[in-house]
Amino acid sequence: FPLLPIVGIHPAIARAVKVSKTNTVGILGTVRTVNSLHFLSCLAKEKGNATVYPQGCPGLMECVEACELQTENTKKLLRSFLNPLFEKGVDTLALNCTHYPFLSEAILSVADKSVTLIDPSDTVAENLHTVLNAKNLLNEKKDAGTEVFYFTGSEKISRTLTTLWGQSTLFELTI
């Protein structure tokens, strides 16, 4: 899409390695993501001499989409992914899925209290800025933007977006 830059989530590996006190980092992502060539390439380039444990987390994205952010089931699932990482000495966790920041409170509630959680939003915003700048598409206005979501499907999606994002403009597309 030459006129519409698309910026995906980029692993926050370098940021996590930089803040880790033990040089031991866990990366939470979907199974598909942590096994993808893009992720593995980023891992090879950005981990330096740190020990990094990618952890595929089947079911977490579905917990977010069901708005089960603080349920006991979600926390049980989180413990099953996090405890093995903490046993390996991980002191920093990077979230590598757009859904996972909605689970930050739940993650911190079941995690070791000294863990540092890295949200991917800053990395994505930096990458977006770089892409827009390279294409001379930066908007210099300082006004706050608005969010508009277009979706196909059901009223459930509308409820989920409203719950997760708050006040936004939603447009259901009928196909």
Coordinates of N, CA, C and O in Angstrom, one line a residue:
F1 N 0.8 -1.2 0.0 CA 0.0 0.0 0.0 C 0.9 1.2 0.0 O 1.2 1.8 1.1
P2 N 1.3 1.7 -1.2 CA 2.3 2.8 -1.2 C 1.8 4.1 -0.6 O 2.6 4.9 -0.1
L3 N 0.4 4.4 -0.6 CA -0.1 5.6 -0.1 C -0.5 5.5 1.4 O -0.7 6.5 2.1
L4 N -0.6 4.3 1.9 CA -1.0 4.0 3.3 C 0.0 3.2 4.0 O 0.1 2.0 3.8
P5 N 0.9 3.8 4.7 CA 1.9 3.0 5.4 C 1.3 2.2 6.5 O 0.4 2.6 7.2
I6 N 1.7 1.0 6.6 CA 1.2 0.1 7.6 C 2.4 -0.3 8.6 O 3.5 -0.7 8.1
V7 N 2.2 0.0 9.8 CA 3.2 -0.3 10.8 C 2.7 -1.3 11.8 O 1.7 -1.1 12.4
G8 N 3.4 -2.4 11.8 CA 3.0 -3.5 12.7 C 3.7 -3.4 14.0 O 4.6 -2.6 14.2
I9 N 3.4 -4.3 14.9 CA 4.1 -4.3 16.2 C 5.5 -4.8 16.0 O 5.7 -5.7 15.2
H10 N 6.4 -4.1 16.6 CA 7.8 -4.5 16.5 C 8.2 -5.0 17.9 O 7.9 -4.3 18.9
P11 N 8.9 -6.1 18.0 CA 9.3 -6.6 19.4 C 10.1 -5.5 20.1 O 11.0 -4.9 19.6
A12 N 9.8 -5.4 21.4 CA 10.5 -4.4 22.2 C 11.7 -5.1 22.9 O 12.0 -4.8 24.1
I13 N 12.4 -5.9 22.1 CA 13.5 -6.7 22.7 C 14.6 -5.8 23.2 O 15.1 -5.9 24.3
A14 N 15.0 -4.9 22.3 CA 16.2 -4.0 22.7 C 15.8 -3.1 23.9 O 16.7 -3.0 24.8
R15 N 14.6 -2.7 24.0 CA 14.2 -1.9 25.2 C 14.2 -2.7 26.4 O 14.7 -2.3 27.5
A16 N 13.7 -4.0 26.3 CA 13.7 -4.9 27.5 C 15.1 -5.2 27.9 O 15.4 -5.2 29.1
V17 N 16.0 -5.5 27.0 CA 17.4 -5.8 27.3 C 18.1 -4.6 28.0 O 18.8 -4.8 29.0
K18 N 17.8 -3.4 27.5 CA 18.4 -2.2 28.1 C 18.0 -2.0 29.5 O 18.8 -1.6 30.3
V19 N 16.8 -2.3 29.9 CA 16.4 -2.0 31.3 C 16.5 -3.2 32.2 O 16.5 -3.1 33.4
S20 N 16.8 -4.4 31.7 CA 17.0 -5.6 32.5 C 18.2 -5.5 33.4 O 19.3 -5.1 32.9
K21 N 18.0 -5.7 34.7 CA 19.1 -5.7 35.6 C 19.9 -7.0 35.6 O 21.1 -7.0 36.0
T22 N 19.3 -8.1 35.3 CA 19.9 -9.4 35.3 C 20.3 -9.9 33.9 O 20.9 -11.0 33.7
N23 N 20.0 -9.1 32.9 CA 20.2 -9.4 31.5 C 19.5 -10.7 31.1 O 20.0 -11.5 30.2
T24 N 18.3 -10.9 31.7 CA 17.5 -12.1 31.4 C 16.1 -11.6 31.2 O 15.4 -11.0 32.1
V25 N 15.6 -11.8 30.0 CA 14.3 -11.1 29.5 C 13.4 -12.2 29.0 O 13.8 -13.2 28.4
G26 N 12.1 -12.0 29.3 CA 11.0 -12.8 28.8 C 10.2 -12.0 27.8 O 10.0 -10.8 28.0
I27 N 9.8 -12.6 26.7 CA 9.0 -11.9 25.7 C 7.7 -12.7 25.6 O 7.7 -13.9 25.3
L28 N 6.6 -12.0 25.8 CA 5.3 -12.7 25.7 C 4.7 -12.3 24.4 O 4.6 -11.1 24.0
G29 N 4.3 -13.3 23.6 CA 3.6 -13.1 22.3 C 2.7 -14.3 22.0 O 2.7 -15.3 22.7
T30 N 2.1 -14.2 20.9 CA 1.3 -15.3 20.4 C 2.3 -16.4 19.9 O 3.5 -16.0 19.6
V31 N 1.8 -17.6 19.9 CA 2.7 -18.7 19.4 C 3.2 -18.4 18.0 O 4.4 -18.5 17.7
R32 N 2.3 -17.9 17.1 CA 2.7 -17.6 15.8 C 3.7 -16.5 15.7 O 4.7 -16.6 14.9
T33 N 3.6 -15.5 16.5 CA 4.5 -14.4 16.5 C 5.9 -14.8 17.0 O 6.9 -14.5 16.3
V34 N 6.0 -15.5 18.1 CA 7.3 -15.8 18.6 C 8.1 -16.9 17.8 O 9.3 -17.1 17.9
N35 N 7.3 -17.5 16.9 CA 7.9 -18.4 15.9 C 8.1 -17.9 14.5 O 8.6 -18.5 13.6
S36 N 7.7 -16.6 14.3 CA 7.8 -16.0 13.0 C 9.2 -15.6 12.7 O 10.1 -15.3 13.5
L37 N 9.5 -15.6 11.4 CA 10.8 -15.2 10.9 C 11.2 -13.7 11.3 O 12.3 -13.4 11.6
H38 N 10.1 -12.9 11.2 CA 10.4 -11.5 11.6 C 10.8 -11.4 13.1 O 11.8 -10.7 13.4
F39 N 10.1 -12.0 14.0 CA 10.5 -12.0 15.4 C 11.9 -12.6 15.6 O 12.7 -12.0 16.3
L40 N 12.1 -13.8 15.0 CA 13.4 -14.4 15.2 C 14.6 -13.6 14.7 O 15.7 -13.5 15.2
S41 N 14.3 -12.9 13.6 CA 15.3 -12.0 13.0 C 15.6 -10.8 14.0 O 16.8 -10.4 14.2
C42 N 14.5 -10.2 14.5 CA 14.7 -9.1 15.5 C 15.4 -9.6 16.7 O 16.3 -8.9 17.2
L43 N 15.1 -10.8 17.2 CA 15.7 -11.4 18.4 C 17.2 -11.5 18.1 O 18.0 -11.1 19.0
A44 N 17.6 -12.0 17.0 CA 19.0 -12.2 16.7 C 19.8 -10.9 16.7 O 20.9 -10.8 17.1
K45 N 19.1 -9.8 16.1 CA 19.8 -8.5 16.0 C 19.8 -7.8 17.3 O 20.7 -7.0 17.6
E46 N 18.8 -7.9 18.2 CA 18.6 -7.0 19.3 C 18.9 -7.5 20.7 O 18.9 -6.8 21.6
K47 N 19.1 -8.8 20.8 CA 19.3 -9.4 22.1 C 20.7 -9.1 22.7 O 20.9 -9.2 23.9
G48 N 21.6 -8.8 21.8 CA 23.0 -8.6 22.4 C 23.5 -9.9 23.1 O 23.3 -11.0 22.6
N49 N 24.0 -9.7 24.3 CA 24.5 -10.8 25.1 C 23.5 -11.2 26.1 O 23.8 -12.0 27.0
A50 N 22.3 -10.7 26.0 CA 21.2 -11.1 27.0 C 20.7 -12.5 26.7 O 20.7 -13.0 25.6
T51 N 20.1 -13.0 27.8 CA 19.4 -14.3 27.6 C 17.9 -13.9 27.5 O 17.4 -13.3 28.4
V52 N 17.3 -14.3 26.4 CA 15.9 -13.9 26.1 C 15.1 -15.2 25.9 O 15.5 -16.1 25.1
Y53 N 14.0 -15.2 26.6 CA 13.1 -16.4 26.5 C 11.8 -15.9 25.9 O 11.0 -15.3 26.6
P54 N 11.6 -16.3 24.6 CA 10.3 -16.0 24.0 C 9.3 -17.0 24.6 O 9.5 -18.2 24.7
Q55 N 8.1 -16.5 24.9 CA 7.0 -17.4 25.5 C 5.8 -17.2 24.7 O 5.1 -16.1 24.7
G56 N 5.4 -18.2 23.9 CA 4.1 -18.2 23.2 C 3.0 -18.4 24.3 O 3.2 -19.2 25.2
C57 N 1.9 -17.6 24.1 CA 0.9 -17.6 25.1 C -0.5 -17.9 24.5 O -1.3 -17.0 24.4
P58 N -0.7 -19.1 24.1 CA -2.0 -19.4 23.5 C -3.2 -19.2 24.5 O -3.1 -19.5 25.7
G59 N -4.2 -18.5 24.0 CA -5.4 -18.2 24.8 C -5.4 -16.8 25.4 O -6.5 -16.3 25.8
L60 N -4.3 -16.1 25.5 CA -4.3 -14.8 26.1 C -5.0 -13.8 25.3 O -5.8 -12.9 25.8
M61 N -4.8 -13.8 24.0 CA -5.5 -12.9 23.1 C -7.0 -13.1 23.2 O -7.7 -12.1 23.2
E62 N -7.4 -14.3 23.3 CA -8.8 -14.6 23.4 C -9.4 -14.1 24.7 O -10.6 -13.6 24.7
C63 N -8.6 -14.1 25.8 CA -9.1 -13.5 27.0 C -9.3 -12.0 26.9 O -10.3 -11.5 27.4
V64 N -8.4 -11.3 26.2 CA -8.6 -9.9 26.0 C -9.9 -9.7 25.1 O -10.7 -8.8 25.5
E65 N -10.0 -10.4 24.1 CA -11.2 -10.2 23.2 C -12.5 -10.5 23.9 O -13.5 -10.0 23.5
A66 N -12.4 -11.4 24.9 CA -13.7 -11.7 25.7 C -13.8 -10.7 26.8 O -14.7 -10.9 27.7
C67 N -12.9 -9.7 26.9 CA -12.9 -8.7 28.1 C -12.7 -9.4 29.4 O -13.2 -8.9 30.4
E68 N -12.0 -10.5 29.4 CA -11.7 -11.2 30.7 C -10.3 -10.8 31.1 O -9.3 -11.6 31.0
L69 N -10.2 -9.6 31.6 CA -8.9 -9.0 31.9 C -8.4 -9.4 33.3 O -7.2 -9.4 33.5
Q70 N -9.3 -9.6 34.2 CA -8.9 -9.8 35.6 C -9.5 -11.1 36.2 O -9.6 -11.2 37.4
T71 N -10.0 -12.0 35.3 CA -10.7 -13.2 35.8 C -9.7 -14.2 36.4 O -8.5 -14.1 36.1
E72 N -10.1 -15.0 37.2 CA -9.2 -16.1 37.8 C -8.7 -17.0 36.7 O -7.5 -17.4 36.7
N73 N -9.5 -17.3 35.7 CA -9.1 -18.1 34.5 C -7.9 -17.4 33.8 O -6.9 -18.0 33.5
T74 N -8.0 -16.1 33.6 CA -6.9 -15.4 32.9 C -5.7 -15.4 33.8 O -4.6 -15.6 33.3
K75 N -5.8 -15.1 35.1 CA -4.7 -15.1 35.9 C -4.0 -16.5 36.0 O -2.8 -16.6 36.1
K76 N -4.8 -17.5 36.0 CA -4.3 -18.9 36.0 C -3.4 -19.2 34.7 O -2.3 -19.7 34.8
L77 N -4.0 -18.7 33.6 CA -3.3 -18.8 32.3 C -2.0 -18.1 32.4 O -0.9 -18.6 32.0
L78 N -2.0 -16.8 32.9 CA -0.8 -16.0 33.0 C 0.2 -16.7 33.9 O 1.4 -16.7 33.5
R79 N -0.2 -17.2 35.0 CA 0.8 -17.9 35.9 C 1.5 -19.1 35.1 O 2.7 -19.3 35.3
S80 N 0.7 -19.8 34.3 CA 1.3 -20.9 33.6 C 2.4 -20.5 32.6 O 3.3 -21.2 32.3
F81 N 2.3 -19.3 32.1 CA 3.3 -18.7 31.2 C 4.4 -18.0 31.9 O 5.6 -18.1 31.5
L82 N 4.1 -17.4 33.0 CA 5.1 -16.5 33.7 C 6.0 -17.3 34.7 O 7.2 -17.0 34.8
N83 N 5.4 -18.2 35.4 CA 6.2 -18.9 36.4 C 7.5 -19.6 35.9 O 8.5 -19.4 36.5
P84 N 7.4 -20.3 34.7 CA 8.6 -20.8 34.2 C 9.7 -19.8 33.8 O 10.9 -20.0 34.0
L85 N 9.2 -18.6 33.4 CA 10.1 -17.5 33.1 C 10.8 -17.0 34.3 O 12.0 -16.7 34.4
F86 N 10.0 -16.8 35.4 CA 10.6 -16.3 36.7 C 11.6 -17.3 37.3 O 12.6 -17.0 37.9
E87 N 11.3 -18.6 37.1 CA 12.2 -19.7 37.6 C 13.5 -19.6 36.8 O 14.6 -20.0 37.4
K88 N 13.6 -19.0 35.6 CA 14.8 -18.9 34.9 C 15.5 -17.5 35.2 O 16.5 -17.2 34.5
G89 N 14.9 -16.7 36.1 CA 15.6 -15.5 36.5 C 15.2 -14.3 35.7 O 15.8 -13.2 35.8
V90 N 14.1 -14.3 34.9 CA 13.6 -13.2 34.1 C 13.2 -12.1 35.1 O 12.5 -12.3 36.0
D91 N 13.7 -10.9 34.8 CA 13.3 -9.7 35.6 C 12.6 -8.7 34.8 O 12.1 -7.7 35.3
T92 N 12.5 -8.9 33.5 CA 11.9 -7.9 32.6 C 11.0 -8.7 31.6 O 11.5 -9.7 31.0
L93 N 9.8 -8.3 31.4 CA 8.9 -8.9 30.4 C 8.5 -7.9 29.4 O 8.1 -6.8 29.7
A94 N 8.7 -8.2 28.1 CA 8.2 -7.4 27.0 C 7.0 -8.0 26.4 O 6.9 -9.2 26.2
L95 N 6.0 -7.2 26.2 CA 4.7 -7.6 25.6 C 4.8 -7.5 24.1 O 5.1 -6.4 23.6
N96 N 4.6 -8.5 23.4 CA 4.8 -8.5 22.0 C 3.5 -8.9 21.2 O 3.5 -9.7 20.3
C97 N 2.4 -8.3 21.7 CA 1.1 -8.5 21.1 C 0.3 -7.2 21.4 O 0.4 -6.7 22.5
T98 N -0.4 -6.7 20.4 CA -1.2 -5.5 20.6 C -2.3 -5.7 21.7 O -2.7 -4.7 22.3
H99 N -2.7 -6.9 21.9 CA -3.7 -7.2 22.9 C -3.2 -7.2 24.4 O -3.9 -6.9 25.3
Y100 N -1.9 -7.6 24.5 CA -1.4 -7.8 25.9 C -1.3 -6.6 26.8 O -1.4 -6.8 28.0
P101 N -1.1 -5.4 26.3 CA -1.1 -4.3 27.3 C -2.4 -4.1 28.1 O -2.4 -3.6 29.2
F102 N -3.5 -4.6 27.5 CA -4.8 -4.6 28.3 C -4.7 -5.6 29.5 O -5.6 -5.5 30.4
L103 N -3.8 -6.5 29.5 CA -3.6 -7.4 30.6 C -2.5 -7.0 31.6 O -2.1 -7.7 32.5
S104 N -2.0 -5.8 31.4 CA -0.8 -5.3 32.2 C -1.1 -5.4 33.7 O -0.3 -5.9 34.5
E105 N -2.3 -5.0 34.2 CA -2.6 -5.1 35.6 C -2.7 -6.5 36.1 O -2.2 -6.9 37.1
A106 N -3.3 -7.4 35.3 CA -3.3 -8.8 35.6 C -1.9 -9.4 35.7 O -1.6 -10.2 36.6
I107 N -1.1 -9.1 34.7 CA 0.2 -9.6 34.7 C 1.0 -9.2 35.9 O 1.6 -10.0 36.6
L108 N 0.9 -7.9 36.3 CA 1.6 -7.4 37.4 C 1.0 -8.0 38.7 O 1.8 -8.2 39.7
S109 N -0.2 -8.4 38.7 CA -0.8 -8.9 39.9 C -0.4 -10.4 40.2 O -0.4 -10.8 41.4
V110 N 0.1 -11.1 39.2 CA 0.5 -12.4 39.4 C 2.1 -12.6 39.2 O 2.6 -13.6 39.5
A111 N 2.7 -11.5 38.8 CA 4.2 -11.5 38.6 C 5.0 -11.3 39.8 O 4.4 -10.7 40.8
D112 N 6.2 -11.6 39.8 CA 7.1 -11.2 40.8 C 7.1 -9.7 40.9 O 7.1 -9.0 39.9
K113 N 7.1 -9.2 42.1 CA 6.9 -7.7 42.3 C 8.0 -6.9 41.8 O 7.9 -5.7 41.5
S114 N 9.2 -7.5 41.5 CA 10.3 -6.7 41.0 C 10.4 -6.7 39.5 O 11.3 -6.1 38.9
V115 N 9.4 -7.3 38.8 CA 9.5 -7.4 37.4 C 9.2 -6.1 36.7 O 8.4 -5.3 37.2
T116 N 9.9 -5.8 35.6 CA 9.6 -4.6 34.8 C 8.9 -5.0 33.6 O 9.3 -6.0 32.9
L117 N 7.8 -4.4 33.3 CA 6.9 -4.7 32.2 C 7.1 -3.7 31.1 O 7.0 -2.5 31.3
I118 N 7.4 -4.1 29.9 CA 7.7 -3.3 28.8 C 6.5 -3.3 27.8 O 6.2 -4.4 27.2
D119 N 5.8 -2.2 27.7 CA 4.6 -2.1 26.8 C 5.2 -1.8 25.4 O 6.1 -1.0 25.3
P120 N 4.7 -2.4 24.3 CA 5.2 -2.2 23.0 C 4.8 -0.9 22.4 O 5.3 -0.5 21.3
S121 N 3.9 -0.1 23.0 CA 3.4 1.1 22.4 C 4.4 2.1 22.0 O 4.4 2.7 20.9
D122 N 5.4 2.3 22.9 CA 6.4 3.3 22.6 C 7.2 2.9 21.3 O 7.6 3.7 20.5
T123 N 7.6 1.6 21.3 CA 8.4 1.1 20.1 C 7.5 1.3 18.8 O 8.1 1.7 17.8
V124 N 6.3 0.9 18.9 CA 5.4 1.1 17.7 C 5.3 2.5 17.3 O 5.4 2.9 16.1
A125 N 5.1 3.4 18.3 CA 5.0 4.9 18.0 C 6.3 5.4 17.4 O 6.2 6.2 16.4
E126 N 7.4 5.0 17.9 CA 8.7 5.4 17.3 C 8.8 4.9 15.8 O 9.3 5.6 14.9
N127 N 8.5 3.6 15.6 CA 8.5 3.1 14.2 C 7.5 3.9 13.3 O 7.9 4.1 12.2
L128 N 6.4 4.2 13.8 CA 5.4 4.9 13.0 C 5.9 6.3 12.6 O 5.8 6.7 11.5
H129 N 6.5 7.0 13.6 CA 7.1 8.3 13.4 C 8.2 8.2 12.3 O 8.2 9.0 11.4
T130 N 9.0 7.2 12.4 CA 10.1 7.0 11.4 C 9.5 6.8 10.0 O 10.0 7.4 9.0
V131 N 8.5 5.9 9.9 CA 7.9 5.6 8.6 C 7.2 6.9 8.0 O 7.4 7.2 6.8
L132 N 6.4 7.6 8.8 CA 5.7 8.8 8.4 C 6.7 9.9 8.0 O 6.5 10.6 7.0
N133 N 7.7 10.0 8.7 CA 8.8 11.0 8.4 C 9.4 10.7 7.1 O 9.6 11.6 6.2
A134 N 9.8 9.4 6.9 CA 10.4 9.0 5.6 C 9.5 9.3 4.4 O 10.0 9.5 3.3
K135 N 8.2 9.2 4.6 CA 7.3 9.4 3.5 C 6.7 10.8 3.5 O 5.8 11.1 2.7
N136 N 7.3 11.7 4.3 CA 6.9 13.1 4.4 C 5.4 13.2 4.7 O 4.7 14.0 4.1
L137 N 4.9 12.4 5.6 CA 3.5 12.3 6.0 C 3.2 12.8 7.4 O 2.1 12.6 7.9
L138 N 4.3 13.3 8.1 CA 4.1 13.7 9.5 C 3.1 14.9 9.6 O 3.2 15.8 8.8
N139 N 2.2 14.8 10.5 CA 1.3 15.9 10.8 C 1.9 16.7 11.9 O 2.1 16.2 13.0
E140 N 2.1 18.0 11.7 CA 2.7 18.8 12.7 C 1.8 19.4 13.7 O 2.2 20.1 14.6
K141 N 0.5 19.2 13.5 CA -0.5 19.7 14.4 C -0.3 19.1 15.8 O 0.1 18.0 16.0
K142 N -0.6 19.9 16.8 CA -0.5 19.4 18.2 C -1.8 19.0 18.8 O -1.9 18.6 20.0
D143 N -2.9 19.1 18.0 CA -4.2 18.8 18.5 C -4.3 17.3 18.8 O -3.7 16.5 18.1
A144 N -5.1 16.9 19.7 CA -5.3 15.5 20.0 C -6.1 14.8 18.8 O -6.9 15.5 18.2
G145 N -5.7 13.6 18.5 CA -6.4 12.9 17.4 C -7.7 12.2 18.0 O -8.0 12.3 19.1
T146 N -8.4 11.6 17.1 CA -9.5 10.8 17.4 C -9.3 9.4 16.9 O -8.6 9.1 16.0
E147 N -10.0 8.5 17.5 CA -10.0 7.1 17.1 C -11.3 6.7 16.4 O -12.4 7.0 16.9
V148 N -11.2 6.0 15.3 CA -12.4 5.5 14.6 C -12.1 4.1 14.3 O -11.0 3.7 13.7
F149 N -13.0 3.2 14.7 CA -12.8 1.8 14.4 C -13.9 1.3 13.4 O -15.0 1.6 13.6
Y150 N -13.4 0.6 12.4 CA -14.3 0.0 11.4 C -14.2 -1.5 11.6 O -13.1 -2.1 11.8
F151 N -15.3 -2.2 11.7 CA -15.3 -3.6 11.9 C -16.4 -4.3 11.2 O -17.4 -3.7 10.9
T152 N -16.2 -5.6 11.0 CA -17.3 -6.4 10.5 C -17.6 -7.4 11.6 O -16.8 -7.7 12.4
G153 N -18.8 -7.9 11.6 CA -19.1 -8.9 12.6 C -20.3 -8.6 13.4 O -21.4 -8.3 12.9
S154 N -20.1 -8.7 14.7 CA -21.2 -8.7 15.6 C -21.2 -7.6 16.6 O -20.3 -6.8 16.7
E155 N -22.3 -7.5 17.4 CA -22.4 -6.5 18.4 C -21.4 -6.8 19.5 O -20.9 -5.9 20.2
K156 N -21.0 -8.1 19.6 CA -19.9 -8.5 20.6 C -18.7 -7.7 20.4 O -18.0 -7.2 21.3
I157 N -18.3 -7.5 19.1 CA -17.1 -6.8 18.8 C -17.2 -5.3 19.2 O -16.3 -4.7 19.8
S158 N -18.4 -4.7 19.0 CA -18.7 -3.4 19.4 C -18.5 -3.2 20.9 O -17.9 -2.3 21.4
R159 N -19.1 -4.2 21.7 CA -19.0 -4.2 23.2 C -17.5 -4.3 23.6 O -17.1 -3.6 24.5
T160 N -16.8 -5.2 22.9 CA -15.4 -5.4 23.3 C -14.6 -4.1 23.1 O -13.8 -3.7 23.9
L161 N -14.7 -3.5 21.9 CA -14.0 -2.2 21.6 C -14.4 -1.1 22.6 O -13.5 -0.4 23.1
T162 N -15.6 -1.0 22.9 CA -16.1 0.0 23.9 C -15.5 -0.3 25.3 O -15.0 0.6 25.9
T163 N -15.4 -1.5 25.7 CA -14.9 -1.9 27.0 C -13.4 -1.6 27.0 O -12.9 -1.1 28.0
L164 N -12.7 -2.0 26.0 CA -11.2 -1.9 26.0 C -10.7 -0.5 25.7 O -9.7 -0.1 26.3
W165 N -11.4 0.2 24.9 CA -10.9 1.4 24.4 C -11.6 2.6 25.0 O -11.1 3.7 25.0
G166 N -12.8 2.4 25.5 CA -13.5 3.6 26.0 C -14.3 4.2 24.9 O -14.7 3.6 24.0
Q167 N -14.5 5.5 25.1 CA -15.2 6.3 24.1 C -14.5 6.4 22.8 O -13.4 6.9 22.7
S168 N -15.0 5.9 21.7 CA -14.5 5.9 20.4 C -15.7 5.9 19.4 O -16.8 5.6 19.8
T169 N -15.4 6.2 18.2 CA -16.4 6.1 17.2 C -16.3 4.7 16.5 O -15.2 4.3 16.0
L170 N -17.4 4.0 16.5 CA -17.4 2.7 16.0 C -18.3 2.7 14.7 O -19.4 3.2 14.8
F171 N -17.9 2.0 13.7 CA -18.7 1.8 12.5 C -18.7 0.4 12.1 O -17.6 -0.2 11.8
E172 N -19.8 -0.2 12.1 CA -19.9 -1.6 11.7 C -20.1 -1.6 10.2 O -21.0 -0.9 9.7
L173 N -19.3 -2.4 9.5 CA -19.4 -2.5 8.1 C -20.2 -3.7 7.7 O -20.0 -4.8 8.2
T174 N -21.2 -3.6 6.9 CA -22.0 -4.7 6.4 C -21.5 -5.1 5.1 O -21.4 -4.4 4.2
I175 N -21.1 -6.4 5.0 CA -20.6 -6.9 3.8 C -21.5 -8.0 3.2 O -22.1 -8.8 3.9

